Coordinates of C-alpha atoms in Angstrom, one line a residue:
X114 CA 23.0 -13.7 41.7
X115 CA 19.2 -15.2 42.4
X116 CA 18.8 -18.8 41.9
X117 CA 16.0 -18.0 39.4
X118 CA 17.5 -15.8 37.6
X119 CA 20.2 -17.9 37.3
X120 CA 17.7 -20.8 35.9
X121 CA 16.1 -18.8 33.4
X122 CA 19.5 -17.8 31.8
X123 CA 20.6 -21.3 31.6
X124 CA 17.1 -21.9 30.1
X125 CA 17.6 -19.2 27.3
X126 CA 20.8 -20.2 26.5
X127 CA 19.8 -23.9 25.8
X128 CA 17.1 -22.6 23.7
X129 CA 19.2 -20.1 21.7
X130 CA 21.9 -23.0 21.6
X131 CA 18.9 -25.3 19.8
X132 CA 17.4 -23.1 18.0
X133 CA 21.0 -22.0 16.1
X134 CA 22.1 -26.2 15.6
X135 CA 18.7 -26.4 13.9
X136 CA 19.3 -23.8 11.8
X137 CA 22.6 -25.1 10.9
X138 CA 21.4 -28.4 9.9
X139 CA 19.2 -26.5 7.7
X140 CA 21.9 -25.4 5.5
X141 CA 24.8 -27.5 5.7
X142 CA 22.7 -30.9 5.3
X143 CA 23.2 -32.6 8.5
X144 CA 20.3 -35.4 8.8
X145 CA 19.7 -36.9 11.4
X146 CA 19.7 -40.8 11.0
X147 CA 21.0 -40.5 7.7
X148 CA 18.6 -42.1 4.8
X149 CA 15.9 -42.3 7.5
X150 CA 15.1 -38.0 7.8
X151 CA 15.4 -37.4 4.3
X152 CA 13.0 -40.1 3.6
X153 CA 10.3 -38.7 6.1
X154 CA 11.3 -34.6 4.8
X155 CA 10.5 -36.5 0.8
X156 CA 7.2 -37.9 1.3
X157 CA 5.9 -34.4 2.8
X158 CA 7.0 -33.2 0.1
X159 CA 5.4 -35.5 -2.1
X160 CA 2.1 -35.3 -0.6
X161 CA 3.0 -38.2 2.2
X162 CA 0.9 -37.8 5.4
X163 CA -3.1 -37.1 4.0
X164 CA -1.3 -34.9 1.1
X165 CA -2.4 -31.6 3.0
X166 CA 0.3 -29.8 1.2
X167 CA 1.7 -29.5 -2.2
X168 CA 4.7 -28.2 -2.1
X169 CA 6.9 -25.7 0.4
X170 CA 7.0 -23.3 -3.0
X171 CA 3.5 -23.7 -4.5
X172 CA 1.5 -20.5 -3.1
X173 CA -2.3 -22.1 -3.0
X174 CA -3.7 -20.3 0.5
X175 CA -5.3 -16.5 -0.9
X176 CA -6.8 -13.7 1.3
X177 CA -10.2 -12.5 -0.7
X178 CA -10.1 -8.6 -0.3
X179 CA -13.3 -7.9 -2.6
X180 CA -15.8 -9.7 -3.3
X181 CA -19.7 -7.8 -4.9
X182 CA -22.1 -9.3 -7.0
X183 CA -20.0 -7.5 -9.7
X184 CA -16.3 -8.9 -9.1
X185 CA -14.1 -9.8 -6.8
X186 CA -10.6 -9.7 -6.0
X187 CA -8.2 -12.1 -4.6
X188 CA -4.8 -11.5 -3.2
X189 CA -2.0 -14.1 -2.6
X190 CA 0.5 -13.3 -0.2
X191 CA 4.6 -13.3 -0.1
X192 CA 5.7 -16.2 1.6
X193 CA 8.5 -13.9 2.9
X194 CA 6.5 -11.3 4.4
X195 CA 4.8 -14.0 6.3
X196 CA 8.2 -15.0 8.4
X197 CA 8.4 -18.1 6.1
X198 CA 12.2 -17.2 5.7
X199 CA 13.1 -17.4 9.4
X200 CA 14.7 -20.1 11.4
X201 CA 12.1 -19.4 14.3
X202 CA 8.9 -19.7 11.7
X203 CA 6.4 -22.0 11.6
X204 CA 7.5 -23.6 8.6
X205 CA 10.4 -25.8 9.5
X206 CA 11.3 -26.9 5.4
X207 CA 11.5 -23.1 4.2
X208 CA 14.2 -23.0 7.7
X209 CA 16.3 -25.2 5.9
X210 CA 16.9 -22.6 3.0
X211 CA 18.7 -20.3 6.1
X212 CA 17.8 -17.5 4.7
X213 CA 19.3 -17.9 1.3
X214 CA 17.9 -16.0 -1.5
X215 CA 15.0 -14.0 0.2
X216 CA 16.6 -10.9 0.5
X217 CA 14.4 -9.5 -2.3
X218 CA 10.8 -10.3 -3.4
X219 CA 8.3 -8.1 -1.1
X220 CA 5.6 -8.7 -3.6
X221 CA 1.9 -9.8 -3.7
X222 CA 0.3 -11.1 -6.6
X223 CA -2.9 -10.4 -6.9
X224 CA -5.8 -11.8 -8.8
X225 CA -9.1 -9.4 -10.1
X226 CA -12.1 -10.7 -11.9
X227 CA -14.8 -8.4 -13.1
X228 CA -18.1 -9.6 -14.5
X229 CA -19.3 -7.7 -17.9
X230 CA -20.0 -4.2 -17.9
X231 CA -18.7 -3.3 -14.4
X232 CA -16.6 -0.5 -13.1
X233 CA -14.2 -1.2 -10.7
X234 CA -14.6 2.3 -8.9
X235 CA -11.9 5.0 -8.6
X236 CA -8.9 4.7 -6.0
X237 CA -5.7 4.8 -5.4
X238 CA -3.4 2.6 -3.1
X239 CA -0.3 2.6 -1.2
X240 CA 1.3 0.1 -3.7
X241 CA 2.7 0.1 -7.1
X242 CA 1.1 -1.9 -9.5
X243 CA 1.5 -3.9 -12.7
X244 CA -1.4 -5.2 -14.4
X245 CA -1.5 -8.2 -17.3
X246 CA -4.4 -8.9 -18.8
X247 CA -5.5 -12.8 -18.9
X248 CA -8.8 -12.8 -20.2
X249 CA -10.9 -10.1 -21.8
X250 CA -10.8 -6.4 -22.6
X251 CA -10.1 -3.1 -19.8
X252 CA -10.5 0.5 -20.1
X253 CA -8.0 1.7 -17.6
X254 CA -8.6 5.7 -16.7
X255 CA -5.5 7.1 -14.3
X256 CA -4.0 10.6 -13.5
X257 CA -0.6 10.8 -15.2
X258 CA 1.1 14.2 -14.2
X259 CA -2.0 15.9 -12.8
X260 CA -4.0 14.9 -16.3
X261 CA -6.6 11.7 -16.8
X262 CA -5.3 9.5 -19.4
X263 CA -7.3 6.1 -20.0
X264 CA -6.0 3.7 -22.2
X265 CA -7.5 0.4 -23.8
X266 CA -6.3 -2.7 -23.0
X267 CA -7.0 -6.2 -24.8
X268 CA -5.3 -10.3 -23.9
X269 CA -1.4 -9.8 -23.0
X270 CA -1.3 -5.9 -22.6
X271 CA 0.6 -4.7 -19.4
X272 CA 0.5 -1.6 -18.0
X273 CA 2.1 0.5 -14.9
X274 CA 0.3 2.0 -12.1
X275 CA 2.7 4.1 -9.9
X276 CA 1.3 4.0 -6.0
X277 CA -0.9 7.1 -5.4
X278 CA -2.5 7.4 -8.5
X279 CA -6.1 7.0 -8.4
X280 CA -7.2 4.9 -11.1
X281 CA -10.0 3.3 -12.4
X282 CA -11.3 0.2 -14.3
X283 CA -14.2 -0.4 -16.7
X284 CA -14.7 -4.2 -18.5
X285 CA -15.5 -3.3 -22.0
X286 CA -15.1 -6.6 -23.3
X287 CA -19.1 -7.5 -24.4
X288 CA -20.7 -10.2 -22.7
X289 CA -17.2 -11.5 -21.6
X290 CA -15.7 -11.3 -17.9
X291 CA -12.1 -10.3 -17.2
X292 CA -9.5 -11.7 -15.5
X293 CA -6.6 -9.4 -14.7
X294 CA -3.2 -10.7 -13.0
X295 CA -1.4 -8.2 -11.1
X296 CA 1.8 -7.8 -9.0
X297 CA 1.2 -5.6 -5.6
X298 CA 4.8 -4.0 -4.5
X299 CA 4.4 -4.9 -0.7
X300 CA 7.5 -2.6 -0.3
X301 CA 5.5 0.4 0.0
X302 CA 2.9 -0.5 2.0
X303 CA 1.8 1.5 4.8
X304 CA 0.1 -1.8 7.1
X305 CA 0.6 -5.2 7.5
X306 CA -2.5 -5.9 5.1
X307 CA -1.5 -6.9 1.1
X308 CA -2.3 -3.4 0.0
X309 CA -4.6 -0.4 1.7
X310 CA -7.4 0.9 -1.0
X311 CA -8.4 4.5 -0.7
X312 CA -11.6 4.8 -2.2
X313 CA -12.5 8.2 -4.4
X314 CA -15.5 7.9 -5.3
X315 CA -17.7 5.6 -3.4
X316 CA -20.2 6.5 -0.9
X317 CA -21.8 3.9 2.3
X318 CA -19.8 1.6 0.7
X319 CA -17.4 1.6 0.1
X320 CA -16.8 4.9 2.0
X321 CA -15.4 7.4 -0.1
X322 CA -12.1 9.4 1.8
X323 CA -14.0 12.3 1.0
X324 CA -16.6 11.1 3.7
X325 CA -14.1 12.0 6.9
X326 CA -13.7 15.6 6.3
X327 CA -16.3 18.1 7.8
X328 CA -19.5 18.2 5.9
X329 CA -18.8 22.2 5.9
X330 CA -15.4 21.8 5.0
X331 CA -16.8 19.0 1.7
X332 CA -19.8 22.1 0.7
X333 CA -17.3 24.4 0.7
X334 CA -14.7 22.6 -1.8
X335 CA -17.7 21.4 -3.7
X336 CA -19.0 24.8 -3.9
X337 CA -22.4 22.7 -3.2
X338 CA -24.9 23.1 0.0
X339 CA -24.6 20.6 2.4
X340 CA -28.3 18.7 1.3
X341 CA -26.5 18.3 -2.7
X342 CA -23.7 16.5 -0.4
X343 CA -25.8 14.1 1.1
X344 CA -27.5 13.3 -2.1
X345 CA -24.4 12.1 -3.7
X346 CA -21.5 11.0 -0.9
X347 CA -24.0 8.6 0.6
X348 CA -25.6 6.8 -1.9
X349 CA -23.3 4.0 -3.4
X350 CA -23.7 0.9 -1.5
X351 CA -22.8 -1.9 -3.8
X352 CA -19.2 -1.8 -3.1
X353 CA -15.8 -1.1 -5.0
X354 CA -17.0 -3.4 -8.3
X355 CA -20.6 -2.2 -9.8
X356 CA -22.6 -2.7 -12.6
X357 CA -22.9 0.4 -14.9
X358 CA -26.1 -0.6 -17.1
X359 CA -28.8 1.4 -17.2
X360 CA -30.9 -0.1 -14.6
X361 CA -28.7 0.6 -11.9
X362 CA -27.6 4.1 -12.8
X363 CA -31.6 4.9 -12.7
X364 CA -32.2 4.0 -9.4
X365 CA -29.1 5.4 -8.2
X366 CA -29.8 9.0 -6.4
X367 CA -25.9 10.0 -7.0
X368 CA -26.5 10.5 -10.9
X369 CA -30.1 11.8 -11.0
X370 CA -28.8 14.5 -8.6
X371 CA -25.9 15.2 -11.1
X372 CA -26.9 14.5 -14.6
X373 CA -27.6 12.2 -17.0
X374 CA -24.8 12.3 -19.0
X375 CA -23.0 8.7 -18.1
X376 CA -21.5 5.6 -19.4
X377 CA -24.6 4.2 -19.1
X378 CA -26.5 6.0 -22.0
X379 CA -23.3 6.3 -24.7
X380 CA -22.0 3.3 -26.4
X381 CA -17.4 3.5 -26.9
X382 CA -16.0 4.4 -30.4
X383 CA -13.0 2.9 -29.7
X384 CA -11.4 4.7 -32.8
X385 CA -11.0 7.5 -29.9
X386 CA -11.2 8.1 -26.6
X387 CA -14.7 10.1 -26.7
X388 CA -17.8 8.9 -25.9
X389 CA -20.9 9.0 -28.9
X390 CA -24.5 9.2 -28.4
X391 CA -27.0 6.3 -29.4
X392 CA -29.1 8.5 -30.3
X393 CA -27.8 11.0 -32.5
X394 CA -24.1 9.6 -32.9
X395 CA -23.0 12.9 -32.3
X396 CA -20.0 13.2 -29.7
X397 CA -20.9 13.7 -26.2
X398 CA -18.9 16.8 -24.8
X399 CA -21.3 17.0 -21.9
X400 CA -20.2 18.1 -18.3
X401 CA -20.6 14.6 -16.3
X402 CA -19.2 11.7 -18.1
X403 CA -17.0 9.0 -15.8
X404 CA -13.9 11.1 -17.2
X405 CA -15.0 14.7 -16.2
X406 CA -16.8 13.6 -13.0
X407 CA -13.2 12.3 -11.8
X408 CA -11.5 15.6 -13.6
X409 CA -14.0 17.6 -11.3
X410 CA -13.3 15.4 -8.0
X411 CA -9.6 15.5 -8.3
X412 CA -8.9 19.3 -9.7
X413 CA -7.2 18.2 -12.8
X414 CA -7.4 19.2 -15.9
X415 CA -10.6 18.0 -18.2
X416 CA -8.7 18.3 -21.6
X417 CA -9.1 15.4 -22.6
X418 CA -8.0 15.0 -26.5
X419 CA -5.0 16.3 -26.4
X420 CA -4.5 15.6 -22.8
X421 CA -2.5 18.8 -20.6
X422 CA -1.9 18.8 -17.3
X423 CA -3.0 21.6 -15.3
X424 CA 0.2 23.7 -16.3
X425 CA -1.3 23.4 -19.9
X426 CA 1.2 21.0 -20.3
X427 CA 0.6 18.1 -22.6
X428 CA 1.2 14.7 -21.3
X429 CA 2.1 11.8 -22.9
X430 CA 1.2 8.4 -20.7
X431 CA 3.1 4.9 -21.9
X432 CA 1.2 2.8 -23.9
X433 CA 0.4 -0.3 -22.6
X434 CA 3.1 -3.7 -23.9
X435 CA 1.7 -7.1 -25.3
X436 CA 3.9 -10.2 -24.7
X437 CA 1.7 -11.7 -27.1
X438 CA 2.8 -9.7 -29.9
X439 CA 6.2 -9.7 -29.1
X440 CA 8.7 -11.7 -30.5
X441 CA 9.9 -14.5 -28.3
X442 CA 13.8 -14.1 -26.9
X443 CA 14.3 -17.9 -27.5
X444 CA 12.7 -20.4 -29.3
X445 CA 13.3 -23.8 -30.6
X446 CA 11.4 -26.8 -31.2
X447 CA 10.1 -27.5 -28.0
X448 CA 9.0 -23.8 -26.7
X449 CA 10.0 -20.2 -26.7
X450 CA 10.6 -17.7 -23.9
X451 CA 9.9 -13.5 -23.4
X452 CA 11.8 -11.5 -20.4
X453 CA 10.8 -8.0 -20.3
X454 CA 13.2 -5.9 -18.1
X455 CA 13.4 -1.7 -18.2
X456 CA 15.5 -2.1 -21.3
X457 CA 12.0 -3.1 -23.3
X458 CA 9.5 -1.5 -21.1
X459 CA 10.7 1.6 -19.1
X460 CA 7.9 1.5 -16.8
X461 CA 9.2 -1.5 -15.0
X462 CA 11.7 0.6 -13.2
X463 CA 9.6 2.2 -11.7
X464 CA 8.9 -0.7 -9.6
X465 CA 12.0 -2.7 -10.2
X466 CA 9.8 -5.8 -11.4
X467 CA 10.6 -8.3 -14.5
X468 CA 7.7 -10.1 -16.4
X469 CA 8.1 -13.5 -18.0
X470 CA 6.4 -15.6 -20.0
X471 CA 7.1 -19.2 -21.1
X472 CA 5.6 -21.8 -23.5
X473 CA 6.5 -25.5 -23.3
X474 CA 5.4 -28.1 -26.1
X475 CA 4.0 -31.4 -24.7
X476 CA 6.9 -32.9 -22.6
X477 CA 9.3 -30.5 -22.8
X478 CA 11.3 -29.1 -20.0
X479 CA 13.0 -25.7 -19.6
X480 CA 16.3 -26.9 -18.2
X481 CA 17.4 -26.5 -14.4
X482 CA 18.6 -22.9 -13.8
X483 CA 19.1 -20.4 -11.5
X484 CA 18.4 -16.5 -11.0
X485 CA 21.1 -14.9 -9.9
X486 CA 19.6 -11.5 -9.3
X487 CA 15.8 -11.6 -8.7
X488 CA 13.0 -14.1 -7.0
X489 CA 10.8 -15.3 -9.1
X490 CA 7.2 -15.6 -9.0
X491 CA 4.8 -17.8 -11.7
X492 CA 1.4 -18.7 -12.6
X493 CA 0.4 -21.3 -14.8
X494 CA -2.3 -19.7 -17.1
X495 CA -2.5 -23.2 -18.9
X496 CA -1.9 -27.0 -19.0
X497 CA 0.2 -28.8 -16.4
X498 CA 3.4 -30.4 -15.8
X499 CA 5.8 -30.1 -12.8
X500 CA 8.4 -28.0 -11.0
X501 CA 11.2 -29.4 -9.1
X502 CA 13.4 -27.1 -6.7
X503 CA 16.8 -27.9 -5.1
X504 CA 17.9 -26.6 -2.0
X505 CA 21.7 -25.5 -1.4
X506 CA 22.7 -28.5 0.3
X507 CA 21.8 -31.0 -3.0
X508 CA 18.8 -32.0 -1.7
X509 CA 15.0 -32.2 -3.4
X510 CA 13.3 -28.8 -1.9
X511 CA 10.2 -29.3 -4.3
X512 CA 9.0 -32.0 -6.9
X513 CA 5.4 -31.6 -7.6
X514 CA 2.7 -31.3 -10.2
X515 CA 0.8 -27.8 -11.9
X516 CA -2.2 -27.4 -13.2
X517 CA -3.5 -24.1 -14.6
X518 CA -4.1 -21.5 -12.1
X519 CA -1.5 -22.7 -9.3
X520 CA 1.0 -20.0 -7.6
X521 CA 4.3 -20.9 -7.3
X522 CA 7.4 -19.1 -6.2
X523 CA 11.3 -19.6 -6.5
X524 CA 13.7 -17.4 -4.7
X525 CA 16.6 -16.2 -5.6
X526 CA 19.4 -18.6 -6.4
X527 CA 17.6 -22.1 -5.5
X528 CA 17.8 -24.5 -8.7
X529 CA 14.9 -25.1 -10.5
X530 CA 13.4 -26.4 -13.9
X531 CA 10.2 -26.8 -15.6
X532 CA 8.9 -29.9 -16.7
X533 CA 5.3 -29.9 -19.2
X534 CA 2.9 -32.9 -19.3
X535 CA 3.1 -35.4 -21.8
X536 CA -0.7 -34.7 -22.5
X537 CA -0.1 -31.1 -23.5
X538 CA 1.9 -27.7 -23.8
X539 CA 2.5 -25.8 -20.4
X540 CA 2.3 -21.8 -20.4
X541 CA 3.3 -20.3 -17.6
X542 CA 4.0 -16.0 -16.5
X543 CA 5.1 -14.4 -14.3
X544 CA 7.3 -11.3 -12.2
X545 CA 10.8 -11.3 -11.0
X546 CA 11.6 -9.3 -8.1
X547 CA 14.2 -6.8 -10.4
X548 CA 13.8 -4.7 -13.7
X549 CA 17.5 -5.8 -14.8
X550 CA 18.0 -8.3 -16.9
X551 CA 18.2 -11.2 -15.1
X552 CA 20.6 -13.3 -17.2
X553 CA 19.5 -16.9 -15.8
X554 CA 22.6 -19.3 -15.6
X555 CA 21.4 -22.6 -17.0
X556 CA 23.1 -25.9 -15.8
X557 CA 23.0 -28.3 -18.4
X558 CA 22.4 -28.2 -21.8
X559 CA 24.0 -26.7 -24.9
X560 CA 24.5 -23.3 -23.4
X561 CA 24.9 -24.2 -20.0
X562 CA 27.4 -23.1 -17.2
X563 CA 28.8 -27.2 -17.1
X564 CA 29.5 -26.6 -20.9
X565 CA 30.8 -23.3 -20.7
X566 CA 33.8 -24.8 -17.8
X567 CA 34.1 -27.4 -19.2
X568 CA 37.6 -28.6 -18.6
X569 CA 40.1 -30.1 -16.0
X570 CA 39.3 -28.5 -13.4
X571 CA 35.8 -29.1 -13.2
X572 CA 36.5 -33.0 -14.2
X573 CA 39.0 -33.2 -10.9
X574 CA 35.5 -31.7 -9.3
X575 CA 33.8 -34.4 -10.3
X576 CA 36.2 -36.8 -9.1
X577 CA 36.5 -38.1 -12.9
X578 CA 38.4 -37.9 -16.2
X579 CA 37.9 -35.2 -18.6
X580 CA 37.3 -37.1 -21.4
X581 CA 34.5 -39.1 -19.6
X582 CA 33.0 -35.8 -18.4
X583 CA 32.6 -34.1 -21.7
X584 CA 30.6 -37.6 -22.9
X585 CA 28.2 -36.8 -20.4
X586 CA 28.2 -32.8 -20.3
X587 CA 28.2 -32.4 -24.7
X588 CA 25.4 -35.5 -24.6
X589 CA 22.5 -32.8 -24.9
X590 CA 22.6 -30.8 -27.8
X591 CA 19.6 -28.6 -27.2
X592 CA 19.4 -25.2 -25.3
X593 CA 17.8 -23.7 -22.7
X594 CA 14.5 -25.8 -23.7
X595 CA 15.0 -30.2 -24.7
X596 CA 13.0 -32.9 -24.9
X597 CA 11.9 -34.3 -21.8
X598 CA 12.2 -38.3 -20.7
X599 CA 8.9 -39.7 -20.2
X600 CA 7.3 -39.2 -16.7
X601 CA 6.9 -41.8 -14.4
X602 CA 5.0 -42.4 -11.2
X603 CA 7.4 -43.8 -8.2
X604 CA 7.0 -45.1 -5.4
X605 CA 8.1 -44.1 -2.3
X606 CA 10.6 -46.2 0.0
X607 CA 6.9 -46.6 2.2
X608 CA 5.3 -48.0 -0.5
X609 CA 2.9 -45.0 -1.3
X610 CA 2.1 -43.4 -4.2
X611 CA 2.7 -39.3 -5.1
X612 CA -0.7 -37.7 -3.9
X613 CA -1.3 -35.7 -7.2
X614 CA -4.3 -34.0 -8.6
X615 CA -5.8 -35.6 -11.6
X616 CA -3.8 -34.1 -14.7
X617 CA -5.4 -30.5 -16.4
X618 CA -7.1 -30.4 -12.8
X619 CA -6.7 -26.1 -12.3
X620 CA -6.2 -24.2 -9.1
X621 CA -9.3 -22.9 -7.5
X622 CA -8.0 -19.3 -8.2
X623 CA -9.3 -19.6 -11.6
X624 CA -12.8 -20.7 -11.1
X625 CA -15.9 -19.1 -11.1
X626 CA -16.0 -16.7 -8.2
X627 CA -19.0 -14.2 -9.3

């Protein structure tokens, strides 16, 4: 055989030899030097070494996708569909995890913020989505078997979007901007980007789909002359968020060329879902409002009160959910908890995602647990505290602070727990990567899986008697959410500090983007 040839496969196999010992380490705990690596892997964790990271689980780097004078919209990325999970990425901490609970979680979590009175303008994508409202009030139009049904939505409602349904979004809230949180099932995308957008209506920009196809082909579906097509396709240059006032929909040649019959000059009587006149409050039943203007564009039916499908068959869309005005699963002095699976909102099959929500007094801590069937992923929509993550072999993953706005992630089976600020409560949301009920196995407390086995068996684990095992394992008395010790700031073996942000400090997701 060639000498070279030779050479390189003896190079390969050293490499693959390397690469599979490093690995290994990874998961079964091997440090090298003992005390010495784990010390130098805990203050990167910690913020050691300029305190350019946070923590290997705290999601803070976010693509910006939109971005008008009328909104904007920011998309953070799953770690896992960025190779995080693989021994040969360039993350050498998530390596250690050996691939352990990131079989599921192809999701992106996405962020939109609309200023008041905007439209965000119709489309549909090649993802499924589930949108929770933060901050303000939506009117969300969408074609739901072939018909448009829009429905309102205020703080806390959630809603379904299946993938392929072109959709819209007005901010009716007055003089207040929204913020929506949404997750983005990655799983059906057709690219490598966090969703692809397929504008409806649009025009320069963004360009409208209908823009590709022949302009004979367009005048002929239109049943419009080729000059009509110009005056409308090409017009809408301010992007996929707009303003709808007035102003703009004077000086905008698409609706002169149509009519005059727009949001623009009705005010909503949100005891229905028709539009009234200012000035005559009589109901508008006119031929180009936002809802018949997408009815024409898409061939469905314009029916709109009682809703049929083009079959003449009527359609009943879900309703949207509010975690806010349902009652919490647990709840005891120091927080309460709400897990929506299928079972409370049948939607969420659909896309085989779970919502959370959690509330922790000032101090509490939502005790260490793990999910046994989904990855979870969080936002904390107010206050701060800290999250601490364990990987498989016993050892600190994560230990850092929150503040309002941060990302965060845990996959599936890791150990984790919750811990709220002295200085206030902690509320926190957030999807799991499956629509079953998750069934979290807590690991200490009053309920927890240490409780539950409590016995000989597991005292001969612990290398120690029973009776001195149940003193330490029946010492807590509360459930799923206790009181928390008081926090204190340690210092590393180096003599440094935690790098933390000030307390309350949020994540630069949440600030003024528009």
């Amino acid at each position: 055989m060639d000498r070279r040839v030779m050479t390189m496969l003896l190079l390969l196999m050293t490499v693959t030899m390397m690469v599979s010992s490093w690995c290994v380490m990874g998961v079964t705990g091997y440090y090298r030097g003992g005390e010495e690596e784990e010390e130098e892997w805990g203050e990167e964790e910690r913020g050691g070494g300029g305190g350019e990271r946070k923590g290997v689980f705290v999601l803070d780097k976010w693509e910006e996708v939109v971005r008008t004078d009328a909104g904007v919209v920011r998309v953070v990325t799953s770690p896992l569909l960025r190779g995080f999970h693989s021994c040969s990425g360039s993350d050498s901490d998530l390596g250690r995890l050996g691939g352990v609970g990131v079989r599921h979680g192809l999701m992106h979590i996405g962020f939109i913020f609309m200023e008041p009175n905007t439209l965000f303008v119709p489309q549909y994508l090649d993802s499924s989505l589930i949108l929770f409202v933060r901050k303000g009030e939506v009117k969300v139009g969408w074609i739901h078997e072939d018909a448009l049904v829009e429905k309102q939505l205020k703080m806390g409602d959630i809603i379904h979007i299946h993938a392929g349904s072109t959709f819209y979004m007005v901010n009716t809230g007055k003089g207040q901007r929204l913020q929506i949180i949404c997750s983005i099932d990655a799983s059906e995308s057709i690219g490598l980007s966090p969703y692809q957008a397929f504008y409806v209506g649009g025009g320069a920009y963004p360009r409208s789909v209908l823009t590709g196809f022949d302009p004979a082909t367009l005048a002929t579906a239109f049943n419009v002359t080729e000059k009509e097509l110009y005056t409308f396709l090409g017009a809408q240059t301010r992007g996929p968020i707009v303003y709808i006032n007035s102003e703009v929909a004077e000086r905008t040649p698409w609706w002169t060329s149509i009519g005059r019959g727009l949001v623009n000059t009705k005010t909503r009587d949100d005891s229905s879902d028709r539009y009234v006149s200012e000035e005559n409050d009589e109901v508008d039943n006119g031929p180009w409002t936002w809802r018949k203007l997408l009815n024409k564009m898409l061939g469905v039916s314009s029916d709109n009160e009682d809703r049929r499908n083009k079959k003449g068959k009527p359609v009943q869309a879900p309703d949207p959910y509010n975690l806010y005005d349902r009652d919490p699963d647990y709840r005891n002095n120091y927080g309460w908890t709400i897990a929506l699976d299928e079972h409370d909102y049948a939607p969420l099959k659909h896309s085989d995602i779970g919502i959370y929500l959690v509330n922790l007094t000032a101090g509490s801590m939502l005790t260490p647990h793990v999910n046994p069937r989904a990855t979870e992923y969080g936002i904390v929509l107010g206050g701060s505290g800290r999250i601490q993550v364990v990987y498989p072999n016993g050892s600190t993953a994560m230990n850092v602070k929150v503040a309002e706005g941060d990302l965060f992630w845990i996959p599936q089976f890791l150990p984790f727990c919750q811990i709220a600020s002295r200085s206030g409560p902690m509320e926190f949301f957030g999807f799991t990567t499956s629509a079953a009920r998750n069934r979290p196995q807590f690991l200490i407390g009053a309920s927890s899986v240490l409780r539950t086995m409590l016995g000989p068996e597991l005292a001969a684990a612990f290398g120690i008697s029973e009776a001195r095992l149940r003193d330490a394992v029946e010492a807590q008395r509360e459930a799923v959410i206790i009181p928390s010790w008081p926090e204190k700031r340690k210092k590393g073996r180096k003599g440094r500090r935690e790098e933390e942000r000030e307390e309350g400090e949020p994540s630069l997701i949440f600030k003024e983007v528009v």
